[in-house]
Tab-separated table of C-alpha atoms in Angstrom:
chain	number	residue	atom	x	y	z
A	749	MET	CA	-0.052	0.468	0.013
A	750	PHE	CA	3.285	2.064	0.898
A	751	LYS	CA	4.765	2.134	-2.331
A	752	MET	CA	1.120	2.753	-4.198
A	753	VAL	CA	0.834	6.848	-2.217
A	754	LEU	CA	4.398	7.029	-3.297
A	755	VAL	CA	3.491	6.327	-7.167
A	756	ILE	CA	-0.284	8.495	-6.524
A	757	ALA	CA	1.842	11.772	-4.901
A	758	SER	CA	4.616	10.860	-8.009
A	759	LEU	CA	1.509	11.386	-10.105
A	760	SER	CA	-0.181	14.339	-8.855
A	761	ALA	CA	3.854	16.103	-8.572
A	762	LEU	CA	4.511	15.653	-12.734
A	763	ALA	CA	0.996	15.751	-13.822
A	764	PRO	CA	0.962	19.336	-16.692
A	765	SER	CA	-0.375	22.478	-15.312
A	766	LEU	CA	-4.009	23.124	-16.702
A	767	ALA	CA	-2.493	26.264	-18.485
A	768	ASN	CA	-0.096	24.372	-20.885
A	769	ALA	CA	-1.341	20.669	-21.541
A	770	VAL	CA	-4.686	19.447	-20.839
A	771	PRO	CA	-6.057	15.962	-22.319
A	772	ALA	CA	-6.552	15.560	-26.399
A	773	PHE	CA	-10.674	17.706	-26.197
A	774	ALA	CA	-9.329	20.245	-24.000
A	775	SER	CA	-6.730	21.591	-26.205
A	776	GLN	CA	-8.793	22.057	-28.973
A	777	THR	CA	-11.808	24.113	-27.841
A	778	GLY	CA	-9.182	25.838	-25.337
A	779	GLN	CA	-12.300	24.256	-23.048
A	780	GLN	CA	-11.243	22.467	-19.198
A	781	CYS	CA	-12.224	18.912	-19.464
A	782	ALA	CA	-15.122	19.827	-16.547
A	783	SER	CA	-16.527	21.883	-19.360
A	784	CYS	CA	-17.522	18.508	-21.008
A	785	HIS	CA	-17.756	16.041	-18.052
A	786	ILE	CA	-18.940	15.684	-14.788
A	787	THR	CA	-15.868	15.176	-13.353
A	788	GLY	CA	-13.095	16.070	-15.247
A	789	PHE	CA	-13.295	12.547	-17.334
A	790	THR	CA	-16.558	10.892	-18.833
A	791	GLU	CA	-19.280	11.501	-17.728
A	792	LEU	CA	-20.856	14.319	-20.258
A	793	THR	CA	-22.601	17.557	-19.322
A	794	SER	CA	-24.745	18.975	-22.126
A	795	PHE	CA	-21.704	21.071	-23.911
A	796	GLY	CA	-20.073	17.306	-23.856
A	797	ARG	CA	-23.380	15.688	-25.549
A	798	GLN	CA	-23.130	18.941	-28.307
A	799	PHE	CA	-19.882	18.358	-28.899
A	800	LYS	CA	-20.201	14.813	-29.083
A	801	LEU	CA	-23.148	15.184	-31.650
A	802	ARG	CA	-21.786	18.051	-33.778
A	803	GLY	CA	-18.530	15.492	-34.703
A	804	TYR	CA	-16.235	16.654	-32.091
A	805	SER	CA	-15.249	19.555	-34.477
A	806	ILE	CA	-15.950	22.658	-32.295
A	807	GLY	CA	-12.259	24.025	-32.257
A	808	GLU	CA	-9.824	24.239	-34.116
A	809	VAL	CA	-9.379	21.970	-36.694
A	810	LYS	CA	-6.908	19.597	-35.432
A	811	LEU	CA	-6.281	15.524	-35.045
A	812	PRO	CA	-4.538	15.933	-31.586
A	813	VAL	CA	-2.761	13.041	-29.672
A	814	SER	CA	-3.025	12.379	-26.242
A	815	GLY	CA	-2.168	9.403	-23.568
A	816	GLY	CA	-2.954	8.387	-20.648
A	817	ALA	CA	-1.896	5.809	-17.628
A	818	LEU	CA	-3.448	3.840	-15.215
A	819	VAL	CA	-1.803	2.986	-11.843
A	820	SER	CA	-3.601	0.672	-9.870
A	821	ARG	CA	-4.328	-2.193	-6.345
A	822	SER	CA	-6.485	-4.613	-5.708
A	823	SER	CA	-6.824	-6.295	-3.004
A	824	THR	CA	-9.401	-9.283	-3.342
A	825	ALA	CA	-11.274	-10.303	0.153
A	826	ASN	CA	-9.969	-13.976	-0.284
A	827	PRO	CA	-8.200	-14.427	-2.986
A	828	ASP	CA	-7.843	-17.956	-2.670
A	829	GLY	CA	-10.073	-20.263	-4.419
A	830	GLY	CA	-7.882	-23.959	-3.122
A	831	ASP	CA	-6.355	-24.526	-6.713
A	832	MET	CA	-7.041	-21.167	-7.971
A	833	ALA	CA	-5.417	-17.821	-6.826
A	834	LEU	CA	-5.787	-14.365	-7.932
A	835	ALA	CA	-1.944	-13.766	-9.165
A	836	ASP	CA	-2.084	-9.782	-9.298
A	837	ASP	CA	-3.929	-9.571	-6.487
A	838	ARG	CA	-2.444	-7.094	-3.883
A	839	ARG	CA	-0.236	-6.233	-6.405
A	840	THR	CA	1.125	-2.458	-7.452
A	841	MET	CA	1.024	-2.043	-10.767
A	842	VAL	CA	0.405	0.036	-13.809
A	843	GLN	CA	-2.430	-1.533	-15.284
A	844	ARG	CA	-2.924	0.288	-18.617
A	845	ALA	CA	-0.963	2.461	-20.929
A	846	SER	CA	-3.058	4.353	-22.940
A	847	VAL	CA	-3.412	6.333	-26.734
A	848	TYR	CA	-6.000	8.538	-27.702
A	849	LEU	CA	-6.729	10.168	-31.547
A	850	ALA	CA	-9.827	12.494	-30.382
A	851	GLY	CA	-11.178	15.565	-32.358
A	852	ARG	CA	-11.845	17.521	-35.142
A	853	ILE	CA	-10.640	15.994	-38.445
A	854	GLY	CA	-13.210	18.474	-40.945
A	855	GLU	CA	-16.269	20.486	-40.465
A	856	GLY	CA	-18.691	18.270	-38.903
A	857	THR	CA	-16.313	15.492	-38.912
A	858	GLY	CA	-15.007	13.922	-36.319
A	859	GLY	CA	-13.535	11.003	-34.039
A	860	PHE	CA	-12.758	9.308	-30.970
A	861	VAL	CA	-9.980	6.381	-30.810
A	862	ASN	CA	-9.329	4.787	-28.058
A	863	TYR	CA	-5.736	2.120	-27.713
A	864	ASN	CA	-5.511	0.412	-24.183
A	865	TYR	CA	-2.699	-1.540	-23.331
A	866	GLU	CA	-3.054	-4.162	-20.750
A	867	THR	CA	-0.531	-5.270	-18.671
A	868	THR	CA	-2.011	-7.756	-16.773
A	869	GLU	CA	-2.517	-9.485	-20.009
A	870	ARG	CA	0.265	-8.363	-21.858
A	871	ARG	CA	-1.884	-7.401	-24.915
A	872	GLY	CA	-3.341	-4.199	-26.630
A	873	MET	CA	-6.867	-3.813	-28.094
A	874	MET	CA	-8.730	-0.574	-29.459
A	875	GLU	CA	-11.626	-0.789	-27.097
A	876	MET	CA	-13.020	2.722	-28.073
A	877	PHE	CA	-13.955	3.577	-31.814
A	878	ASP	CA	-15.895	6.368	-32.621
A	879	LEU	CA	-15.719	8.147	-36.526
A	880	ARG	CA	-19.305	10.625	-36.931
A	881	THR	CA	-19.622	13.091	-39.925
A	882	THR	CA	-22.779	15.469	-39.225
A	883	THR	CA	-24.881	18.517	-41.053
A	884	SER	CA	-27.799	21.049	-40.027
A	885	THR	CA	-30.525	21.637	-41.127
A	886	THR	CA	-33.547	22.559	-39.813
A	887	LEU	CA	-37.665	20.799	-39.014
A	888	THR	CA	-40.175	22.969	-38.591
A	889	GLY	CA	-38.152	26.043	-37.793
A	890	LYS	CA	-36.535	23.748	-35.104
A	891	GLU	CA	-32.821	23.199	-35.755
A	892	LEU	CA	-32.322	19.431	-36.894
A	893	LEU	CA	-28.565	18.355	-36.676
A	894	LEU	CA	-27.858	14.966	-38.293
A	895	GLY	CA	-25.012	12.520	-38.673
A	896	LEU	CA	-23.190	8.958	-39.372
A	897	THR	CA	-21.218	7.060	-36.588
A	898	LEU	CA	-18.605	4.876	-37.708
A	899	ASN	CA	-17.959	2.305	-34.018
A	900	ASN	CA	-17.426	-0.790	-32.785
A	901	ASN	CA	-19.616	-0.784	-29.879
A	902	PRO	CA	-23.654	-0.677	-29.247
A	903	THR	CA	-24.061	2.400	-26.568
A	904	VAL	CA	-20.234	4.125	-27.095
A	905	SER	CA	-22.046	6.123	-29.954
A	906	ASP	CA	-24.646	7.451	-27.474
A	907	ILE	CA	-24.896	10.484	-25.814
A	908	TYR	CA	-26.085	10.072	-22.369
A	909	ASN	CA	-23.580	8.293	-18.451
A	910	SER	CA	-26.718	5.834	-18.258
A	911	THR	CA	-25.845	2.925	-20.811
A	912	PRO	CA	-22.920	0.565	-20.220
A	913	GLY	CA	-21.268	2.184	-22.931
A	914	PHE	CA	-20.260	4.723	-21.026
A	915	GLY	CA	-21.834	3.791	-17.887
A	916	PHE	CA	-20.473	3.377	-13.982
A	917	PRO	CA	-18.230	2.982	-13.147
A	918	HIS	CA	-15.408	4.266	-15.058
A	919	VAL	CA	-12.552	2.298	-14.082
A	920	SER	CA	-12.612	-1.500	-12.691
A	921	PRO	CA	-9.740	-3.349	-11.335
A	922	ALA	CA	-7.530	-5.610	-13.985
A	923	ALA	CA	-8.719	-9.100	-15.363
A	924	MET	CA	-6.686	-10.945	-13.339
A	925	THR	CA	-6.746	-9.622	-10.152
A	926	VAL	CA	-10.953	-9.650	-9.651
A	927	VAL	CA	-13.165	-12.796	-10.058
A	928	SER	CA	-16.157	-11.200	-12.541
A	929	PRO	CA	-19.172	-13.011	-12.788
A	930	ASN	CA	-20.481	-15.901	-15.130
A	931	ALA	CA	-22.929	-13.906	-17.639
A	932	GLN	CA	-23.618	-10.219	-19.373
A	933	VAL	CA	-26.770	-9.354	-21.182
A	934	GLN	CA	-25.152	-8.733	-25.106
A	935	LEU	CA	-25.799	-4.486	-24.118
A	936	ASN	CA	-24.180	-4.412	-21.491
A	937	ASN	CA	-20.542	-4.593	-23.667
A	938	ALA	CA	-20.134	-7.629	-24.497
A	939	LEU	CA	-19.710	-7.034	-27.699
A	940	MET	CA	-16.740	-4.300	-26.930
A	941	SER	CA	-14.420	-4.295	-29.898
A	942	LYS	CA	-16.042	-7.319	-31.557
A	943	VAL	CA	-17.956	-5.889	-33.749
A	944	ALA	CA	-17.920	-2.998	-36.449
A	945	GLY	CA	-21.354	-0.619	-36.352
A	946	VAL	CA	-22.332	2.132	-38.405
A	947	SER	CA	-25.425	4.310	-37.162
A	948	ALA	CA	-27.470	6.911	-38.331
A	949	PHE	CA	-28.325	9.487	-35.321
A	950	ALA	CA	-31.077	12.531	-35.539
A	951	TRP	CA	-30.631	15.307	-32.526
A	952	TRP	CA	-33.383	17.781	-32.848
A	953	ASN	CA	-34.576	20.549	-30.974
A	954	ASP	CA	-32.209	20.012	-28.593
A	955	SER	CA	-34.527	17.311	-26.786
A	956	VAL	CA	-35.035	13.903	-29.045
A	957	TYR	CA	-31.830	12.099	-30.604
A	958	ALA	CA	-32.540	9.155	-32.397
A	959	GLU	CA	-30.335	6.462	-33.430
A	960	LEU	CA	-30.768	3.200	-36.291
A	961	GLY	CA	-28.025	0.907	-37.245
A	962	ALA	CA	-26.518	-2.589	-37.711
A	963	TYR	CA	-23.479	-4.226	-36.215
A	964	ARG	CA	-21.344	-7.013	-38.139
A	965	SER	CA	-18.348	-7.984	-37.066
A	966	ALA	CA	-15.202	-6.815	-36.235
A	967	ASN	CA	-13.126	-8.313	-39.219
A	968	GLY	CA	-11.970	-8.601	-42.876
A	969	VAL	CA	-12.022	-4.114	-43.706
A	970	PHE	CA	-12.959	-3.756	-40.165
A	971	SER	CA	-10.225	-5.476	-38.204
A	972	LEU	CA	-9.228	-2.360	-37.007
A	973	LEU	CA	-11.902	-1.906	-34.733
A	974	GLY	CA	-11.334	-5.166	-32.929
A	975	ALA	CA	-8.387	-4.373	-33.684
A	976	GLY	CA	-6.094	-6.907	-30.509
A	977	VAL	CA	-8.490	-9.329	-29.206
A	978	PRO	CA	-7.401	-12.624	-29.516
A	979	ARG	CA	-9.574	-14.733	-32.178
A	980	ASP	CA	-11.147	-16.842	-29.709
A	981	GLU	CA	-12.734	-13.880	-28.066
A	982	GLN	CA	-13.890	-12.702	-30.885
A	983	ALA	CA	-17.192	-12.393	-32.095
A	984	ALA	CA	-18.667	-14.139	-35.417
A	985	ILE	CA	-22.178	-12.599	-36.325
A	986	LYS	CA	-24.562	-13.381	-38.868
A	987	SER	CA	-25.750	-10.631	-41.909
A	988	GLY	CA	-26.304	-7.260	-39.881
A	989	ALA	CA	-27.763	-6.972	-35.993
A	990	PRO	CA	-30.133	-3.845	-36.219
A	991	TYR	CA	-29.139	-0.795	-33.246
A	992	TRP	CA	-31.980	1.596	-32.288
A	993	ARG	CA	-31.485	4.131	-29.807
A	994	LEU	CA	-34.438	6.557	-28.762
A	995	ALA	CA	-34.299	9.669	-25.910
A	996	VAL	CA	-36.136	12.466	-24.783
A	997	GLU	CA	-34.017	14.942	-22.958
A	998	ARG	CA	-35.823	18.507	-21.389
A	999	GLN	CA	-32.918	20.855	-19.228
A	1000	TRP	CA	-33.847	23.649	-17.237
A	1001	ASP	CA	-31.851	25.825	-15.114
A	1002	SER	CA	-29.002	23.917	-13.867
A	1003	HIS	CA	-31.088	20.745	-13.925
A	1004	SER	CA	-31.164	18.199	-17.135
A	1005	LEU	CA	-33.622	14.855	-17.150
A	1006	MET	CA	-33.677	12.461	-19.891
A	1007	VAL	CA	-35.603	9.489	-20.474
A	1008	GLY	CA	-34.757	6.471	-23.206
A	1009	THR	CA	-35.214	3.361	-24.382
A	1010	TYR	CA	-32.877	1.228	-27.023
A	1011	GLY	CA	-32.541	-2.209	-27.965
A	1012	LEU	CA	-30.390	-4.731	-30.289
A	1013	LEU	CA	-30.520	-8.238	-32.206
A	1014	VAL	CA	-27.778	-10.314	-32.536
A	1015	ARG	CA	-27.535	-13.723	-34.015
A	1016	ARG	CA	-24.327	-15.509	-33.078
A	1017	TYR	CA	-22.298	-18.300	-34.417
A	1018	PRO	CA	-20.864	-20.740	-31.342
A	1019	ASP	CA	-17.642	-21.113	-33.294
A	1020	ILE	CA	-15.751	-18.113	-34.355
A	1021	ASP	CA	-14.232	-21.023	-37.289
A	1022	ASN	CA	-17.098	-22.098	-38.416
A	1023	PRO	CA	-19.546	-19.023	-39.088
A	1024	SER	CA	-21.841	-21.841	-40.595
A	1025	GLY	CA	-25.038	-23.205	-39.907
A	1026	ALA	CA	-27.780	-22.849	-37.151
A	1027	THR	CA	-27.325	-19.000	-34.579
A	1028	ASP	CA	-27.533	-18.048	-31.430
A	1029	ARG	CA	-30.022	-15.605	-31.315
A	1030	PHE	CA	-30.299	-12.419	-28.818
A	1031	ARG	CA	-32.973	-9.439	-28.470
A	1032	ASP	CA	-31.935	-6.922	-26.056
A	1033	LEU	CA	-34.759	-4.512	-25.566
A	1034	ALA	CA	-33.755	-1.859	-22.179
A	1035	VAL	CA	-34.781	1.784	-20.919
A	1036	ASP	CA	-33.278	4.012	-19.386
A	1037	ALA	CA	-33.216	8.075	-16.944
A	1038	GLN	CA	-30.731	10.232	-16.600
A	1039	TYR	CA	-31.277	13.085	-14.480
A	1040	GLN	CA	-28.207	16.056	-13.473
A	1041	TYR	CA	-27.447	19.155	-11.319
A	1042	LEU	CA	-24.403	20.534	-12.150
A	1043	THR	CA	-23.760	24.528	-10.618
A	1044	ASP	CA	-19.911	25.506	-10.239
A	1045	ASP	CA	-20.022	24.603	-6.516
A	1046	HIS	CA	-22.388	20.906	-7.120
A	1047	ARG	CA	-22.395	18.662	-9.212
A	1048	PHE	CA	-24.864	15.398	-9.256
A	1049	SER	CA	-25.471	12.853	-11.538
A	1050	GLY	CA	-28.192	9.823	-11.852
A	1051	GLY	CA	-28.574	7.002	-13.744
A	1052	LEU	CA	-30.152	3.940	-14.458
A	1053	THR	CA	-30.728	1.226	-16.902
A	1054	TRP	CA	-32.823	-1.728	-16.948
A	1055	ILE	CA	-31.879	-4.727	-19.698
A	1056	ASN	CA	-33.890	-7.479	-20.904
A	1057	GLU	CA	-32.835	-10.358	-22.732
A	1058	LYS	CA	-34.486	-13.425	-24.475
A	1059	GLN	CA	-32.157	-15.945	-25.535
A	1060	GLN	CA	-32.662	-18.941	-27.869
A	1061	TRP	CA	-29.632	-21.263	-28.331
A	1062	ASP	CA	-30.668	-22.117	-31.709
A	1063	ALA	CA	-26.946	-23.535	-32.394
A	1064	SER	CA	-25.845	-24.238	-28.894
A	1065	PHE	CA	-28.848	-26.124	-27.250
A	1066	ASP	CA	-27.254	-29.935	-28.491
A	1067	GLY	CA	-23.389	-29.063	-27.379
A	1068	VAL	CA	-22.256	-27.541	-30.812
A	1069	GLY	CA	-20.744	-24.313	-28.695
A	1070	MET	CA	-17.947	-24.575	-26.707
A	1071	SER	CA	-20.184	-24.066	-23.580
A	1072	GLY	CA	-21.172	-27.834	-23.810
A	1073	GLY	CA	-25.028	-27.726	-23.973
A	1074	ARG	CA	-28.018	-25.654	-22.265
A	1075	ASP	CA	-30.628	-26.728	-20.365
A	1076	ALA	CA	-33.242	-25.219	-21.939
A	1077	LEU	CA	-33.560	-23.566	-25.677
A	1078	ARG	CA	-35.062	-20.375	-24.419
A	1079	SER	CA	-34.432	-18.270	-21.504
A	1080	THR	CA	-33.853	-15.046	-20.082
A	1081	LEU	CA	-31.159	-13.006	-19.015
A	1082	LYS	CA	-31.975	-9.455	-17.129
A	1083	THR	CA	-29.573	-6.425	-15.989
A	1084	ALA	CA	-30.417	-3.663	-13.887
A	1085	LYS	CA	-27.426	-0.702	-13.548
A	1086	ALA	CA	-27.901	2.228	-11.328
A	1087	HIS	CA	-25.505	4.894	-9.937
A	1088	ALA	CA	-25.267	8.085	-8.608
A	1089	SER	CA	-22.419	10.501	-7.871
A	1090	TYR	CA	-22.171	14.068	-6.462
A	1091	PHE	CA	-18.922	16.134	-6.270
A	1092	TYR	CA	-17.897	19.531	-4.642
A	1093	ARG	CA	-16.455	22.045	-7.368
A	1094	LYS	CA	-15.053	19.227	-9.244
A	1095	THR	CA	-13.226	18.883	-7.199
A	1096	TYR	CA	-14.164	15.693	-4.789
A	1097	GLY	CA	-16.486	13.796	-5.443
A	1098	ALA	CA	-18.567	10.524	-3.691
A	1099	SER	CA	-20.515	7.469	-5.360
A	1100	VAL	CA	-22.056	4.710	-5.147
A	1101	GLY	CA	-23.257	2.534	-8.345
A	1102	LEU	CA	-25.905	-1.195	-8.191
A	1103	LEU	CA	-25.066	-4.092	-10.276
A	1104	ASP	CA	-28.524	-6.613	-10.572
A	1105	THR	CA	-28.317	-9.305	-12.477
A	1106	ARG	CA	-31.170	-12.244	-13.372
A	1107	GLY	CA	-32.105	-15.541	-15.009
A	1108	ASN	CA	-32.954	-18.797	-15.997
A	1109	ILE	CA	-31.321	-21.464	-14.375
A	1110	ASP	CA	-28.513	-23.786	-16.206
A	1111	ARG	CA	-26.807	-25.900	-15.201
A	1112	ARG	CA	-25.390	-27.100	-18.107
A	1113	PHE	CA	-24.034	-23.553	-19.040
A	1114	TYR	CA	-22.845	-22.207	-16.105
A	1115	ASP	CA	-20.009	-24.953	-14.650
A	1116	THR	CA	-20.526	-26.262	-11.152
A	1117	MET	CA	-17.217	-28.074	-11.391
A	1118	MET	CA	-14.929	-24.973	-11.008
A	1119	PRO	CA	-13.738	-23.314	-8.267
A	1120	ILE	CA	-14.185	-19.279	-7.527
A	1121	THR	CA	-16.065	-19.357	-11.573
A	1122	GLY	CA	-18.305	-21.720	-11.240
A	1123	SER	CA	-22.089	-21.889	-9.543
A	1124	ALA	CA	-23.022	-25.062	-7.749
A	1125	ALA	CA	-26.745	-23.588	-8.185
A	1126	GLY	CA	-26.619	-23.555	-12.241
A	1127	SER	CA	-27.462	-19.863	-11.753
A	1128	PRO	CA	-26.315	-16.243	-13.515
A	1129	ASN	CA	-27.937	-13.986	-10.357
A	1130	THR	CA	-25.439	-12.207	-8.490
A	1131	ARG	CA	-25.920	-8.347	-7.139
A	1132	ALA	CA	-23.510	-6.204	-5.748
A	1133	LEU	CA	-23.171	-2.727	-4.354
A	1134	GLN	CA	-20.220	-0.329	-5.379
A	1135	TYR	CA	-18.477	3.077	-3.616
A	1136	GLU	CA	-16.412	5.804	-5.094
A	1137	LEU	CA	-14.005	8.077	-3.324
A	1138	SER	CA	-13.183	10.733	-6.289
A	1139	TYR	CA	-10.322	13.084	-5.835
A	1140	PHE	CA	-8.584	15.534	-8.937
A	1141	PRO	CA	-5.717	17.084	-7.436
A	1142	VAL	CA	-5.392	18.784	-10.509
A	1143	GLN	CA	-7.364	18.360	-14.495
A	1144	ASN	CA	-4.882	16.022	-15.442
A	1145	VAL	CA	-5.642	13.265	-12.892
A	1146	ARG	CA	-7.890	11.773	-10.795
A	1147	LEU	CA	-7.224	9.786	-7.671
A	1148	GLY	CA	-9.975	6.808	-7.447
A	1149	LEU	CA	-11.143	4.419	-3.969
A	1150	GLN	CA	-13.628	1.961	-5.046
A	1151	TYR	CA	-14.948	-1.368	-2.396
A	1152	THR	CA	-17.273	-3.622	-4.113
A	1153	ALA	CA	-19.404	-5.439	-2.375
A	1154	TYR	CA	-20.926	-8.732	-3.196
A	1155	GLN	CA	-24.347	-9.815	-1.514
A	1156	LYS	CA	-24.675	-13.039	-3.919
A	1157	PHE	CA	-22.383	-14.080	-6.319
A	1158	ASN	CA	-22.553	-16.288	-9.693
A	1159	GLY	CA	-26.121	-17.871	-7.927
A	1160	ALA	CA	-26.031	-18.115	-3.973
A	1161	LYS	CA	-24.477	-15.682	-1.029
A	1162	LEU	CA	-22.817	-18.650	0.231
A	1163	ASP	CA	-20.795	-21.598	-0.985
A	1164	TYR	CA	-22.105	-20.635	-4.312
A	1165	ASP	CA	-19.239	-22.546	-6.149
A	1166	GLY	CA	-19.292	-26.214	-4.466
A	1167	PHE	CA	-16.115	-25.466	-3.001
A	1168	GLY	CA	-17.153	-23.387	-0.282
A	1169	ARG	CA	-16.555	-20.221	-1.474
A	1170	ASN	CA	-19.111	-17.390	-0.477
A	1171	ALA	CA	-20.001	-14.176	-2.289
A	1172	LYS	CA	-18.162	-11.679	0.654
A	1173	ASP	CA	-15.600	-13.262	-0.754
A	1174	ASN	CA	-15.338	-11.715	-3.906
A	1175	ASN	CA	-15.588	-8.663	-2.117
A	1176	THR	CA	-13.033	-5.794	-3.472
A	1177	LEU	CA	-11.612	-2.339	-2.674
A	1178	TYR	CA	-9.405	-1.051	-5.340
A	1179	LEU	CA	-7.058	1.929	-5.204
A	1180	TRP	CA	-6.011	3.738	-8.340
A	1181	ALA	CA	-4.581	7.102	-9.697
A	1182	TRP	CA	-6.075	7.894	-13.831
A	1183	LEU	CA	-3.258	10.171	-15.722
A	1184	MET	CA	-4.658	11.673	-18.597
A	1185	TYR	CA	-2.062	14.033	-20.900
């Protein structure tokens, strides 16, 4: 822990001043990061939503390069799982190094590209890719902004903070330091960096947002959007996977409120090396909401989403897939996520988040014979609360302390894996320092 404190102190001392070095978008617009973001990074303000909608093109004609580094230390309540253990638990590390190519290319055109190198997995990956172009007209006397986006993850093109692409938590422990639940819906970043999609979007009267597009596998001419993803983790998508989004926003004084809905239809082959025959089908339907109150001294942001996924295992039911089959031809998986954050003078912050996943029992798929990761009940049901404290010593550095507490993990509170492991054994304390330059 002492080493981690020294690293954080060093990052704070080395961080550039606000006057001469800021992240790419701030450099382009001449604004501080907090003009676009609730907290300096991640969650968008009203101005940030406008900046993204208009093709990242506000400001000078340039496409600046930025970099970032994430230094962290994780501590899991019980890192020992018999024959299995978390190799990098309680080790201070440079978890991630990032390169960002972000900004304006031309009038109404720009992009945001993020390539990360994960040190624990010793590989780089194109995590985010969003290239867009826009134009403006009028409808019933009100501005109608129209645009196209090429991106690599459903919801990463979205302008709100309630959808999974930019939802809470914004920073998570390295893969080798924590135990992850055994199930997630397709819309909850299950296709991140594995697909390429083109969407048309519209923004009318600063209040109505709509998007319609389709996704395919990130291969062939679209390989750049999935760069770094190992072949066995890639997604074999049949035809195009339709994606849609509709949201209505109202702004008044220092407040804004949004309610919306979005969805995705996906047909996936279970074997990436044999994209033929039957497919597994997923229909994700979601609703979401976001509220913000923003002043110079006080900033509050809250968001929630609920995703209902209908699954049909036409390909995997008989055991063709790597899972060895499914208990039933049809099943349902539901995910609810919510968060609330408060920041004082854009410097000190506290957040709380909820993750709740529920689905049908499937003993054939959810491995019951694996310590730590398995489910003796054959269930995906998981529930956790996440607490986070944040501090911005300067605009380019964010320090955080996060705690994840599980009430249920892979189907049970006690002995969930059949080897004596309890949900609370996966509780994790996560200390991190995020530097942008």
